Amino acid sequence: MTSVVFSNARLIDPETGTDSTGWLSVSDGRIVARGEGKTPASGAQVVDCGGHCLAPGIVDIGVKVCEPGERHKESYKSAGLAAAAGGVTTIVTRPDTSPSIDTPETLEFVTRRAQADTPVNVLPMAALTKGREGREMTEIGFLQDAGAVAFTDCDHVVANTKVFSRALTYARSCGALVIAHPQELGLSAGAAATGGKFATLRGLPAVSPMAERMGLDRDIALLEMTRAKYHADQITTARALPALERAKRNGLDITAGTSIHHLTLNELDVADYRTFFKVKPPLRSEDDRQAVIEAVRTGLIDIISSMHTPQDEESKRLPFEEAASGAVALETLLPAALRLYHSDQLDLPTLFRAMALNPAKRLGLDSGRLAEGAPADLVLFDPNVPFVLDRFSLKSKSQNTPFDGQRMQGKVTATYVAGQEVYRRS
């Protein structure tokens, strides 16, 4: 493989928390050296970064690719192209497909498809229970052997506490990570918005933010009992944060994530029943949004993800209550995150700690860093270039983005996987 030196770069290092000018040398798919000042003389190919930011590639936990079953919404090919265009070098895929990814055979099928069709790294998750029905746990050990990096029923909460506790116990014996969706099912059933004045005025069925807190409290109690490895996929309310802080302080093996939509949008964005803003859990109040941003800043919330969920036009062009939840975000994750940077709420090392370093660490990967020996999975981006997003320019098969027509700032210039360029903005 060709050796490459990235010169004149603004190096964003989430591991050291630094944002500095320098160069980075890559050979055989790995970072071999970095420094400041003049680029060392060598026979390597030189890429002049033009003063743009060079950061570890994003590791995105919770991406839905609709194979098998709904390939018309998103295929591995289209998802891979979208990821590369968004600076995402590793996508961690969800098992909420049709059928669910709950057997080694199904897992091997999607793994082969991903390897053949995607230019980025793909790591599959598998279902925690068969059919994601919450009745009988899957063969966690066999699925691990087939390549599953974590186990989740996605937004299907395992309501049966005994089934969930047994699954956590078995996962602990295998060293497997369980990813759960904290929510109290009785309160959240049928909800399309967050409870409060806005939902009442709009006549929308709503759920109290306390449902997330109650779901998290239950899961934490089970973690105390089982001592399993646990990740909460989305923490979106201020009321859930004290419970998360106590669980971490008490030494439980727990991490938490949040979605880019809950960091950059709030419940008022639904406005005139715009279904592209319907996500799960529903968008929260501005106070909740600010509390979650602060939790990311302090490290209480570990991970930011896209929660990329493609839905076709027929699923979204419905009355708000009936429309499908979810939004695509592989290509908009970085520019949306840069809103927090431009508003001086989060700096770039903190953003990439949550989007690259922490998700890599949680999955036991050595990516997400700019250290010597780390994989050369990199994103080069200009944080200042302005643009208006046109959803029809997205590479995803589905274009259900809430950012359509919005002014954004920051674009990916190029993306590299193992030192090889997989995307360059024309």
CSV table of C-alpha atoms in Angstrom, one decimal:
chain,number,residue,atom,x,y,z
A,1,MET,CA,0.0,0.0,0.0
A,2,THR,CA,1.1,3.6,-0.7
A,3,SER,CA,2.4,5.6,2.2
A,4,VAL,CA,0.6,9.0,2.6
A,5,VAL,CA,1.5,12.1,4.5
A,6,PHE,CA,-1.3,14.5,5.4
A,7,SER,CA,0.3,17.9,5.6
A,8,ASN,CA,-1.0,21.3,6.7
A,9,ALA,CA,-3.8,19.7,8.7
A,10,ARG,CA,-5.7,20.9,11.8
A,11,LEU,CA,-5.4,17.7,13.8
A,12,ILE,CA,-8.5,17.0,16.0
A,13,ASP,CA,-7.4,14.4,18.6
A,14,PRO,CA,-10.2,13.3,21.0
A,15,GLU,CA,-7.8,11.1,23.0
A,16,THR,CA,-5.6,14.0,24.1
A,17,GLY,CA,-8.3,16.6,23.8
A,18,THR,CA,-6.2,18.7,21.5
A,19,ASP,CA,-6.9,20.8,18.4
A,20,SER,CA,-3.5,21.7,16.8
A,21,THR,CA,-1.8,22.2,13.4
A,22,GLY,CA,0.5,19.5,12.1
A,23,TRP,CA,1.0,16.5,9.9
A,24,LEU,CA,0.1,12.8,10.0
A,25,SER,CA,1.9,10.0,8.3
A,26,VAL,CA,0.1,6.8,7.2
A,27,SER,CA,1.5,3.5,5.9
A,28,ASP,CA,0.0,0.1,5.3
A,29,GLY,CA,-3.4,1.3,6.6
A,30,ARG,CA,-2.2,2.5,9.9
A,31,ILE,CA,-0.9,5.8,11.4
A,32,VAL,CA,2.9,5.6,11.8
A,33,ALA,CA,3.8,9.1,12.9
A,34,ARG,CA,2.5,12.6,13.6
A,35,GLY,CA,4.1,15.9,14.4
A,36,GLU,CA,4.1,19.7,14.1
A,37,GLY,CA,5.9,22.1,11.8
A,38,LYS,CA,7.5,21.1,8.5
A,39,THR,CA,6.5,17.8,7.0
A,40,PRO,CA,9.4,15.3,7.1
A,41,ALA,CA,11.0,14.5,3.7
A,42,SER,CA,10.0,11.0,2.5
A,43,GLY,CA,8.9,9.2,-0.7
A,44,ALA,CA,5.3,9.2,0.5
A,45,GLN,CA,2.4,10.7,-1.4
A,46,VAL,CA,1.6,14.1,0.2
A,47,VAL,CA,-2.0,15.2,0.7
A,48,ASP,CA,-2.2,19.0,1.4
A,49,CYS,CA,-5.1,19.4,3.8
A,50,GLY,CA,-5.3,23.1,3.2
A,51,GLY,CA,-5.7,23.9,6.9
A,52,HIS,CA,-8.9,21.8,7.1
A,53,CYS,CA,-9.6,19.5,10.1
A,54,LEU,CA,-8.3,16.0,10.1
A,55,ALA,CA,-10.0,13.8,12.7
A,56,PRO,CA,-10.6,10.1,13.4
A,57,GLY,CA,-13.4,8.6,11.3
A,58,ILE,CA,-16.8,8.5,13.0
A,59,VAL,CA,-17.9,5.2,14.5
A,60,ASP,CA,-21.7,5.3,14.3
A,61,ILE,CA,-23.6,2.9,16.6
A,62,GLY,CA,-27.2,2.2,15.7
A,63,VAL,CA,-27.4,2.5,11.9
A,64,LYS,CA,-30.4,0.7,10.3
A,65,VAL,CA,-29.7,-0.8,6.9
A,66,CYS,CA,-32.9,-2.3,5.6
A,67,GLU,CA,-31.4,-5.6,4.3
A,68,PRO,CA,-33.0,-8.2,4.5
A,69,GLY,CA,-36.6,-7.3,3.8
A,70,GLU,CA,-36.8,-3.6,2.9
A,71,ARG,CA,-34.0,-3.0,0.4
A,72,HIS,CA,-36.0,-0.3,-1.3
A,73,LYS,CA,-35.5,1.9,1.8
A,74,GLU,CA,-31.8,1.4,2.2
A,75,SER,CA,-29.3,-1.1,0.9
A,76,TYR,CA,-25.7,-1.8,2.1
A,77,LYS,CA,-24.5,-0.1,-1.1
A,78,SER,CA,-26.4,3.1,-0.5
A,79,ALA,CA,-25.7,3.2,3.2
A,80,GLY,CA,-22.0,2.7,2.6
A,81,LEU,CA,-21.9,5.6,0.1
A,82,ALA,CA,-23.9,7.8,2.5
A,83,ALA,CA,-21.5,6.9,5.4
A,84,ALA,CA,-18.4,7.7,3.3
A,85,ALA,CA,-19.9,11.0,2.3
A,86,GLY,CA,-20.6,11.8,5.9
A,87,GLY,CA,-17.2,10.9,7.3
A,88,VAL,CA,-18.5,7.8,9.0
A,89,THR,CA,-15.8,5.1,8.6
A,90,THR,CA,-17.5,2.4,10.7
A,91,ILE,CA,-21.2,1.7,10.8
A,92,VAL,CA,-22.6,-0.5,13.6
A,93,THR,CA,-25.8,-1.9,12.1
A,94,ARG,CA,-29.1,-2.6,14.0
A,95,PRO,CA,-30.9,-6.0,13.8
A,96,ASP,CA,-34.4,-4.5,13.4
A,97,THR,CA,-34.8,-5.8,9.8
A,98,SER,CA,-37.4,-8.0,8.3
A,99,PRO,CA,-36.8,-10.7,9.4
A,100,SER,CA,-34.8,-9.7,12.4
A,101,ILE,CA,-31.1,-10.6,12.6
A,102,ASP,CA,-31.4,-13.3,15.3
A,103,THR,CA,-29.7,-16.3,13.8
A,104,PRO,CA,-26.1,-16.9,12.7
A,105,GLU,CA,-27.3,-17.6,9.2
A,106,THR,CA,-29.0,-14.2,8.8
A,107,LEU,CA,-26.0,-12.5,10.4
A,108,GLU,CA,-23.6,-14.2,7.9
A,109,PHE,CA,-25.9,-13.1,5.0
A,110,VAL,CA,-25.8,-9.4,5.9
A,111,THR,CA,-22.0,-9.6,6.7
A,112,ARG,CA,-21.3,-11.0,3.2
A,113,ARG,CA,-23.6,-8.3,1.7
A,114,ALA,CA,-21.8,-5.6,3.6
A,115,GLN,CA,-18.3,-6.8,2.7
A,116,ALA,CA,-19.3,-6.9,-1.0
A,117,ASP,CA,-21.1,-3.5,-1.2
A,118,THR,CA,-19.7,-1.1,1.3
A,119,PRO,CA,-16.5,1.0,1.2
A,120,VAL,CA,-16.5,1.5,5.0
A,121,ASN,CA,-16.2,-0.9,7.9
A,122,VAL,CA,-19.5,-2.6,8.9
A,123,LEU,CA,-20.0,-4.2,12.3
A,124,PRO,CA,-23.3,-6.0,12.8
A,125,MET,CA,-25.4,-6.2,16.0
A,126,ALA,CA,-27.8,-9.1,16.6
A,127,ALA,CA,-31.1,-9.3,18.3
A,128,LEU,CA,-31.2,-10.0,22.0
A,129,THR,CA,-34.4,-12.0,21.8
A,130,LYS,CA,-35.8,-14.1,19.0
A,131,GLY,CA,-37.8,-12.0,16.6
A,132,ARG,CA,-37.2,-9.1,19.0
A,133,GLU,CA,-40.4,-10.3,20.7
A,134,GLY,CA,-39.0,-10.3,24.2
A,135,ARG,CA,-39.9,-13.9,25.0
A,136,GLU,CA,-36.8,-16.1,24.4
A,137,MET,CA,-33.2,-15.0,24.2
A,138,THR,CA,-31.1,-15.7,21.1
A,139,GLU,CA,-28.1,-17.9,20.9
A,140,ILE,CA,-25.7,-15.1,22.0
A,141,GLY,CA,-22.6,-17.2,22.0
A,142,PHE,CA,-23.2,-18.5,18.5
A,143,LEU,CA,-24.0,-15.1,17.2
A,144,GLN,CA,-20.8,-13.7,18.8
A,145,ASP,CA,-18.9,-16.4,16.9
A,146,ALA,CA,-20.6,-15.3,13.7
A,147,GLY,CA,-19.4,-11.7,14.2
A,148,ALA,CA,-22.1,-9.9,16.3
A,149,VAL,CA,-20.5,-7.0,18.3
A,150,ALA,CA,-23.5,-6.3,20.5
A,151,PHE,CA,-27.0,-7.4,21.2
A,152,THR,CA,-30.1,-5.3,21.1
A,153,ASP,CA,-33.9,-5.5,20.5
A,154,CYS,CA,-33.7,-1.8,19.4
A,155,ASP,CA,-36.8,0.1,20.3
A,156,HIS,CA,-38.6,-3.1,21.3
A,157,VAL,CA,-38.2,-2.9,25.0
A,158,VAL,CA,-38.0,-6.4,26.7
A,159,ALA,CA,-40.9,-6.0,29.0
A,160,ASN,CA,-40.5,-9.3,30.8
A,161,THR,CA,-38.0,-8.6,33.5
A,162,LYS,CA,-37.2,-12.3,34.0
A,163,VAL,CA,-36.4,-12.7,30.3
A,164,PHE,CA,-34.2,-9.6,30.3
A,165,SER,CA,-32.4,-10.5,33.5
A,166,ARG,CA,-31.6,-14.0,32.0
A,167,ALA,CA,-30.4,-12.4,28.8
A,168,LEU,CA,-28.1,-10.0,30.7
A,169,THR,CA,-26.7,-12.9,32.8
A,170,TYR,CA,-26.0,-15.0,29.8
A,171,ALA,CA,-24.5,-12.0,27.9
A,172,ARG,CA,-22.2,-11.3,30.9
A,173,SER,CA,-20.9,-14.9,30.8
A,174,CYS,CA,-20.0,-14.3,27.1
A,175,GLY,CA,-18.6,-10.8,27.7
A,176,ALA,CA,-21.2,-9.5,25.3
A,177,LEU,CA,-22.4,-5.9,25.3
A,178,VAL,CA,-26.2,-5.4,25.6
A,179,ILE,CA,-27.7,-2.2,24.1
A,180,ALA,CA,-31.2,-1.3,25.4
A,181,HIS,CA,-33.8,1.4,24.8
A,182,PRO,CA,-34.8,2.8,28.2
A,183,GLN,CA,-38.5,3.4,28.2
A,184,GLU,CA,-41.5,2.4,30.3
A,185,LEU,CA,-43.8,0.7,27.9
A,186,GLY,CA,-47.1,1.5,29.6
A,187,LEU,CA,-46.5,5.2,29.6
A,188,SER,CA,-44.9,5.4,26.1
A,189,ALA,CA,-47.4,3.2,24.2
A,190,GLY,CA,-48.8,5.1,21.2
A,191,ALA,CA,-47.0,8.3,22.0
A,192,ALA,CA,-46.0,10.7,19.1
A,193,ALA,CA,-44.7,13.6,21.1
A,194,THR,CA,-43.3,14.6,24.5
A,195,GLY,CA,-45.8,15.4,27.2
A,196,GLY,CA,-46.4,19.1,27.8
A,197,LYS,CA,-48.1,22.3,26.7
A,198,PHE,CA,-47.0,22.0,23.0
A,199,ALA,CA,-48.3,18.4,22.6
A,200,THR,CA,-51.6,19.4,24.3
A,201,LEU,CA,-52.1,22.3,22.0
A,202,ARG,CA,-51.3,20.2,18.9
A,203,GLY,CA,-53.6,17.4,20.2
A,204,LEU,CA,-50.9,14.8,19.9
A,205,PRO,CA,-50.7,11.6,22.0
A,206,ALA,CA,-47.7,12.2,24.3
A,207,VAL,CA,-45.4,10.5,26.8
A,208,SER,CA,-44.0,12.0,29.9
A,209,PRO,CA,-40.2,12.3,30.1
A,210,MET,CA,-40.4,10.3,33.3
A,211,ALA,CA,-41.0,7.2,31.1
A,212,GLU,CA,-37.3,7.3,30.1
A,213,ARG,CA,-36.2,7.7,33.7
A,214,MET,CA,-38.4,4.8,34.8
A,215,GLY,CA,-37.1,2.5,32.1
A,216,LEU,CA,-33.5,3.4,32.9
A,217,ASP,CA,-34.1,2.8,36.6
A,218,ARG,CA,-35.4,-0.7,35.9
A,219,ASP,CA,-32.4,-1.5,33.7
A,220,ILE,CA,-29.9,-0.2,36.3
A,221,ALA,CA,-31.5,-2.4,39.0
A,222,LEU,CA,-31.0,-5.4,36.7
A,223,LEU,CA,-27.4,-4.3,36.1
A,224,GLU,CA,-26.8,-4.3,39.8
A,225,MET,CA,-28.1,-7.8,39.9
A,226,THR,CA,-26.3,-9.2,36.8
A,227,ARG,CA,-23.2,-7.0,36.4
A,228,ALA,CA,-23.5,-7.2,32.7
A,229,LYS,CA,-22.1,-4.7,30.1
A,230,TYR,CA,-24.8,-2.3,29.2
A,231,HIS,CA,-25.3,0.7,26.9
A,232,ALA,CA,-28.4,2.9,26.8
A,233,ASP,CA,-28.9,3.7,23.2
A,234,GLN,CA,-30.6,7.1,23.7
A,235,ILE,CA,-30.7,9.3,26.8
A,236,THR,CA,-32.7,12.4,25.9
A,237,THR,CA,-34.2,13.9,29.1
A,238,ALA,CA,-32.8,15.7,32.1
A,239,ARG,CA,-34.7,13.5,34.5
A,240,ALA,CA,-32.7,10.4,33.4
A,241,LEU,CA,-29.3,12.0,34.0
A,242,PRO,CA,-29.1,11.7,37.8
A,243,ALA,CA,-29.8,8.0,37.6
A,244,LEU,CA,-27.1,7.5,35.0
A,245,GLU,CA,-24.6,9.5,37.1
A,246,ARG,CA,-25.3,7.4,40.2
A,247,ALA,CA,-25.0,4.1,38.2
A,248,LYS,CA,-21.6,5.2,36.9
A,249,ARG,CA,-20.5,6.4,40.3
A,250,ASN,CA,-21.4,3.0,41.8
A,251,GLY,CA,-19.1,1.2,39.4
A,252,LEU,CA,-21.6,-0.4,37.0
A,253,ASP,CA,-20.4,-1.2,33.5
A,254,ILE,CA,-22.8,1.3,31.9
A,255,THR,CA,-22.5,3.8,29.1
A,256,ALA,CA,-25.1,5.9,27.4
A,257,GLY,CA,-25.6,7.5,24.0
A,258,THR,CA,-27.9,10.1,22.5
A,259,SER,CA,-28.9,11.0,18.9
A,260,ILE,CA,-27.8,14.0,16.9
A,261,HIS,CA,-31.5,14.9,16.4
A,262,HIS,CA,-32.1,15.2,20.2
A,263,LEU,CA,-28.9,17.4,20.5
A,264,THR,CA,-29.9,19.8,17.7
A,265,LEU,CA,-33.7,19.8,17.5
A,266,ASN,CA,-36.5,20.2,20.1
A,267,GLU,CA,-40.2,19.5,20.3
A,268,LEU,CA,-41.2,22.9,18.7
A,269,ASP,CA,-39.6,21.8,15.4
A,270,VAL,CA,-42.5,19.5,14.8
A,271,ALA,CA,-44.5,22.7,14.3
A,272,ASP,CA,-47.1,22.1,11.6
A,273,TYR,CA,-47.1,18.3,12.1
A,274,ARG,CA,-44.0,17.8,10.0
A,275,THR,CA,-43.5,14.1,10.0
A,276,PHE,CA,-39.8,14.2,9.1
A,277,PHE,CA,-39.3,15.4,12.6
A,278,LYS,CA,-41.0,12.4,14.1
A,279,VAL,CA,-38.4,10.2,15.8
A,280,LYS,CA,-38.3,7.7,18.6
A,281,PRO,CA,-38.1,8.8,21.4
A,282,PRO,CA,-39.9,12.0,20.4
A,283,LEU,CA,-38.1,15.3,20.3
A,284,ARG,CA,-37.8,16.8,23.8
A,285,SER,CA,-38.1,20.3,25.4
A,286,GLU,CA,-35.4,22.9,25.0
A,287,ASP,CA,-34.4,22.4,28.6
A,288,ASP,CA,-33.9,18.7,28.0
A,289,ARG,CA,-31.8,19.4,24.9
A,290,GLN,CA,-29.5,21.8,26.8
A,291,ALA,CA,-29.2,19.3,29.7
A,292,VAL,CA,-28.2,16.5,27.3
A,293,ILE,CA,-25.6,18.8,25.5
A,294,GLU,CA,-24.1,19.5,28.9
A,295,ALA,CA,-24.0,15.8,29.7
A,296,VAL,CA,-22.1,15.2,26.5
A,297,ARG,CA,-19.7,18.0,27.4
A,298,THR,CA,-18.9,16.5,30.8
A,299,GLY,CA,-18.7,12.9,29.5
A,300,LEU,CA,-21.8,11.7,31.4
A,301,ILE,CA,-23.3,10.8,28.1
A,302,ASP,CA,-20.6,8.9,26.2
A,303,ILE,CA,-21.7,8.6,22.6
A,304,ILE,CA,-23.4,10.6,19.9
A,305,SER,CA,-24.9,8.6,17.0
A,306,SER,CA,-27.0,9.2,14.0
A,307,MET,CA,-29.7,6.6,14.8
A,308,HIS,CA,-30.0,6.5,11.0
A,309,THR,CA,-33.5,5.1,10.2
A,310,PRO,CA,-34.6,5.2,6.6
A,311,GLN,CA,-38.3,5.5,5.9
A,312,ASP,CA,-39.9,5.8,2.4
A,313,GLU,CA,-42.3,8.5,1.4
A,314,GLU,CA,-45.3,6.3,1.8
A,315,SER,CA,-44.4,5.8,5.5
A,316,LYS,CA,-43.9,9.5,6.2
A,317,ARG,CA,-46.6,11.1,4.1
A,318,LEU,CA,-49.3,10.2,6.7
A,319,PRO,CA,-51.0,12.0,9.6
A,320,PHE,CA,-48.4,12.7,12.3
A,321,GLU,CA,-49.8,10.0,14.7
A,322,GLU,CA,-49.7,7.3,11.9
A,323,ALA,CA,-46.4,8.2,10.3
A,324,ALA,CA,-43.4,6.0,10.8
A,325,SER,CA,-40.7,7.2,13.3
A,326,GLY,CA,-37.1,7.9,12.3
A,327,ALA,CA,-34.8,10.0,10.1
A,328,VAL,CA,-31.8,9.4,8.0
A,329,ALA,CA,-28.6,11.0,9.4
A,330,LEU,CA,-25.4,9.3,8.1
A,331,GLU,CA,-24.6,12.3,5.9
A,332,THR,CA,-26.0,15.0,8.2
A,333,LEU,CA,-24.4,13.7,11.5
A,334,LEU,CA,-21.2,15.7,11.2
A,335,PRO,CA,-22.7,19.0,9.8
A,336,ALA,CA,-25.5,18.8,12.4
A,337,ALA,CA,-22.9,18.2,15.2
A,338,LEU,CA,-20.9,21.2,14.0
A,339,ARG,CA,-23.9,23.4,14.9
A,340,LEU,CA,-22.9,22.7,18.5
A,341,TYR,CA,-19.3,23.7,17.7
A,342,HIS,CA,-20.3,26.9,16.0
A,343,SER,CA,-22.6,27.9,18.9
A,344,ASP,CA,-19.6,27.4,21.3
A,345,GLN,CA,-21.4,24.6,23.2
A,346,LEU,CA,-19.0,21.7,22.4
A,347,ASP,CA,-15.5,21.9,21.0
A,348,LEU,CA,-14.2,19.6,18.2
A,349,PRO,CA,-12.2,17.2,20.4
A,350,THR,CA,-15.3,16.7,22.6
A,351,LEU,CA,-17.5,16.1,19.6
A,352,PHE,CA,-15.1,13.5,18.2
A,353,ARG,CA,-14.6,11.9,21.6
A,354,ALA,CA,-18.4,11.2,21.5
A,355,MET,CA,-18.6,10.3,17.8
A,356,ALA,CA,-15.3,8.3,17.3
A,357,LEU,CA,-13.2,7.5,20.4
A,358,ASN,CA,-15.9,6.5,22.9
A,359,PRO,CA,-17.9,4.3,20.6
A,360,ALA,CA,-14.7,2.6,19.4
A,361,LYS,CA,-13.7,2.0,23.0
A,362,ARG,CA,-17.1,0.6,24.0
A,363,LEU,CA,-16.9,-1.9,21.2
A,364,GLY,CA,-13.3,-2.8,21.9
A,365,LEU,CA,-11.9,-1.3,18.7
A,366,ASP,CA,-8.6,0.5,18.3
A,367,SER,CA,-9.9,3.1,16.0
A,368,GLY,CA,-11.2,6.6,16.9
A,369,ARG,CA,-7.7,7.9,17.6
A,370,LEU,CA,-4.8,9.7,15.9
A,371,ALA,CA,-2.2,7.7,17.9
A,372,GLU,CA,0.6,5.8,16.3
A,373,GLY,CA,-0.5,2.3,15.4
A,374,ALA,CA,-4.2,3.2,15.2
A,375,PRO,CA,-6.1,2.4,11.9
A,376,ALA,CA,-5.9,5.2,9.4
A,377,ASP,CA,-9.7,5.7,9.4
A,378,LEU,CA,-9.9,9.4,8.9
A,379,VAL,CA,-12.2,12.2,7.9
A,380,LEU,CA,-11.0,15.5,6.4
A,381,PHE,CA,-13.5,18.3,6.7
A,382,ASP,CA,-13.9,22.0,6.4
A,383,PRO,CA,-16.0,23.1,9.5
A,384,ASN,CA,-16.8,26.5,8.0
A,385,VAL,CA,-18.2,26.0,4.5
A,386,PRO,CA,-21.9,27.0,4.4
A,387,PHE,CA,-24.6,25.3,2.5
A,388,VAL,CA,-28.3,24.7,2.3
A,389,LEU,CA,-29.2,21.0,2.6
A,390,ASP,CA,-31.2,19.5,-0.3
A,391,ARG,CA,-32.5,16.1,0.8
A,392,PHE,CA,-32.6,14.9,-2.8
A,393,SER,CA,-28.8,15.2,-3.0
A,394,LEU,CA,-28.4,12.6,-0.2
A,395,LYS,CA,-26.9,9.3,-1.2
A,396,SER,CA,-29.3,7.3,1.0
A,397,LYS,CA,-32.2,5.7,-0.9
A,398,SER,CA,-34.6,7.4,1.6
A,399,GLN,CA,-34.4,11.1,2.1
A,400,ASN,CA,-36.4,11.5,5.3
A,401,THR,CA,-34.2,14.1,6.9
A,402,PRO,CA,-35.5,16.9,9.2
A,403,PHE,CA,-32.7,19.1,8.0
A,404,ASP,CA,-34.1,19.5,4.5
A,405,GLY,CA,-33.8,23.2,3.4
A,406,GLN,CA,-31.9,24.2,6.5
A,407,ARG,CA,-28.7,26.3,6.5
A,408,MET,CA,-25.8,24.3,7.7
A,409,GLN,CA,-22.1,24.8,8.1
A,410,GLY,CA,-19.4,22.3,7.6
A,411,LYS,CA,-18.8,19.7,4.9
A,412,VAL,CA,-16.7,16.5,4.5
A,413,THR,CA,-13.8,17.0,2.1
A,414,ALA,CA,-12.6,13.4,2.0
A,415,THR,CA,-12.9,10.1,3.9
A,416,TYR,CA,-10.3,7.4,4.3
A,417,VAL,CA,-10.6,3.8,5.4
A,418,ALA,CA,-7.3,2.0,6.2
A,419,GLY,CA,-5.5,4.9,4.5
A,420,GLN,CA,-7.5,4.5,1.3
A,421,GLU,CA,-9.7,7.3,0.0
A,422,VAL,CA,-13.3,6.2,-0.2
A,423,TYR,CA,-14.9,9.6,-0.8
A,424,ARG,CA,-13.9,13.0,-2.0
A,425,ARG,CA,-16.2,15.9,-2.4
A,426,SER,CA,-16.3,17.1,-6.0
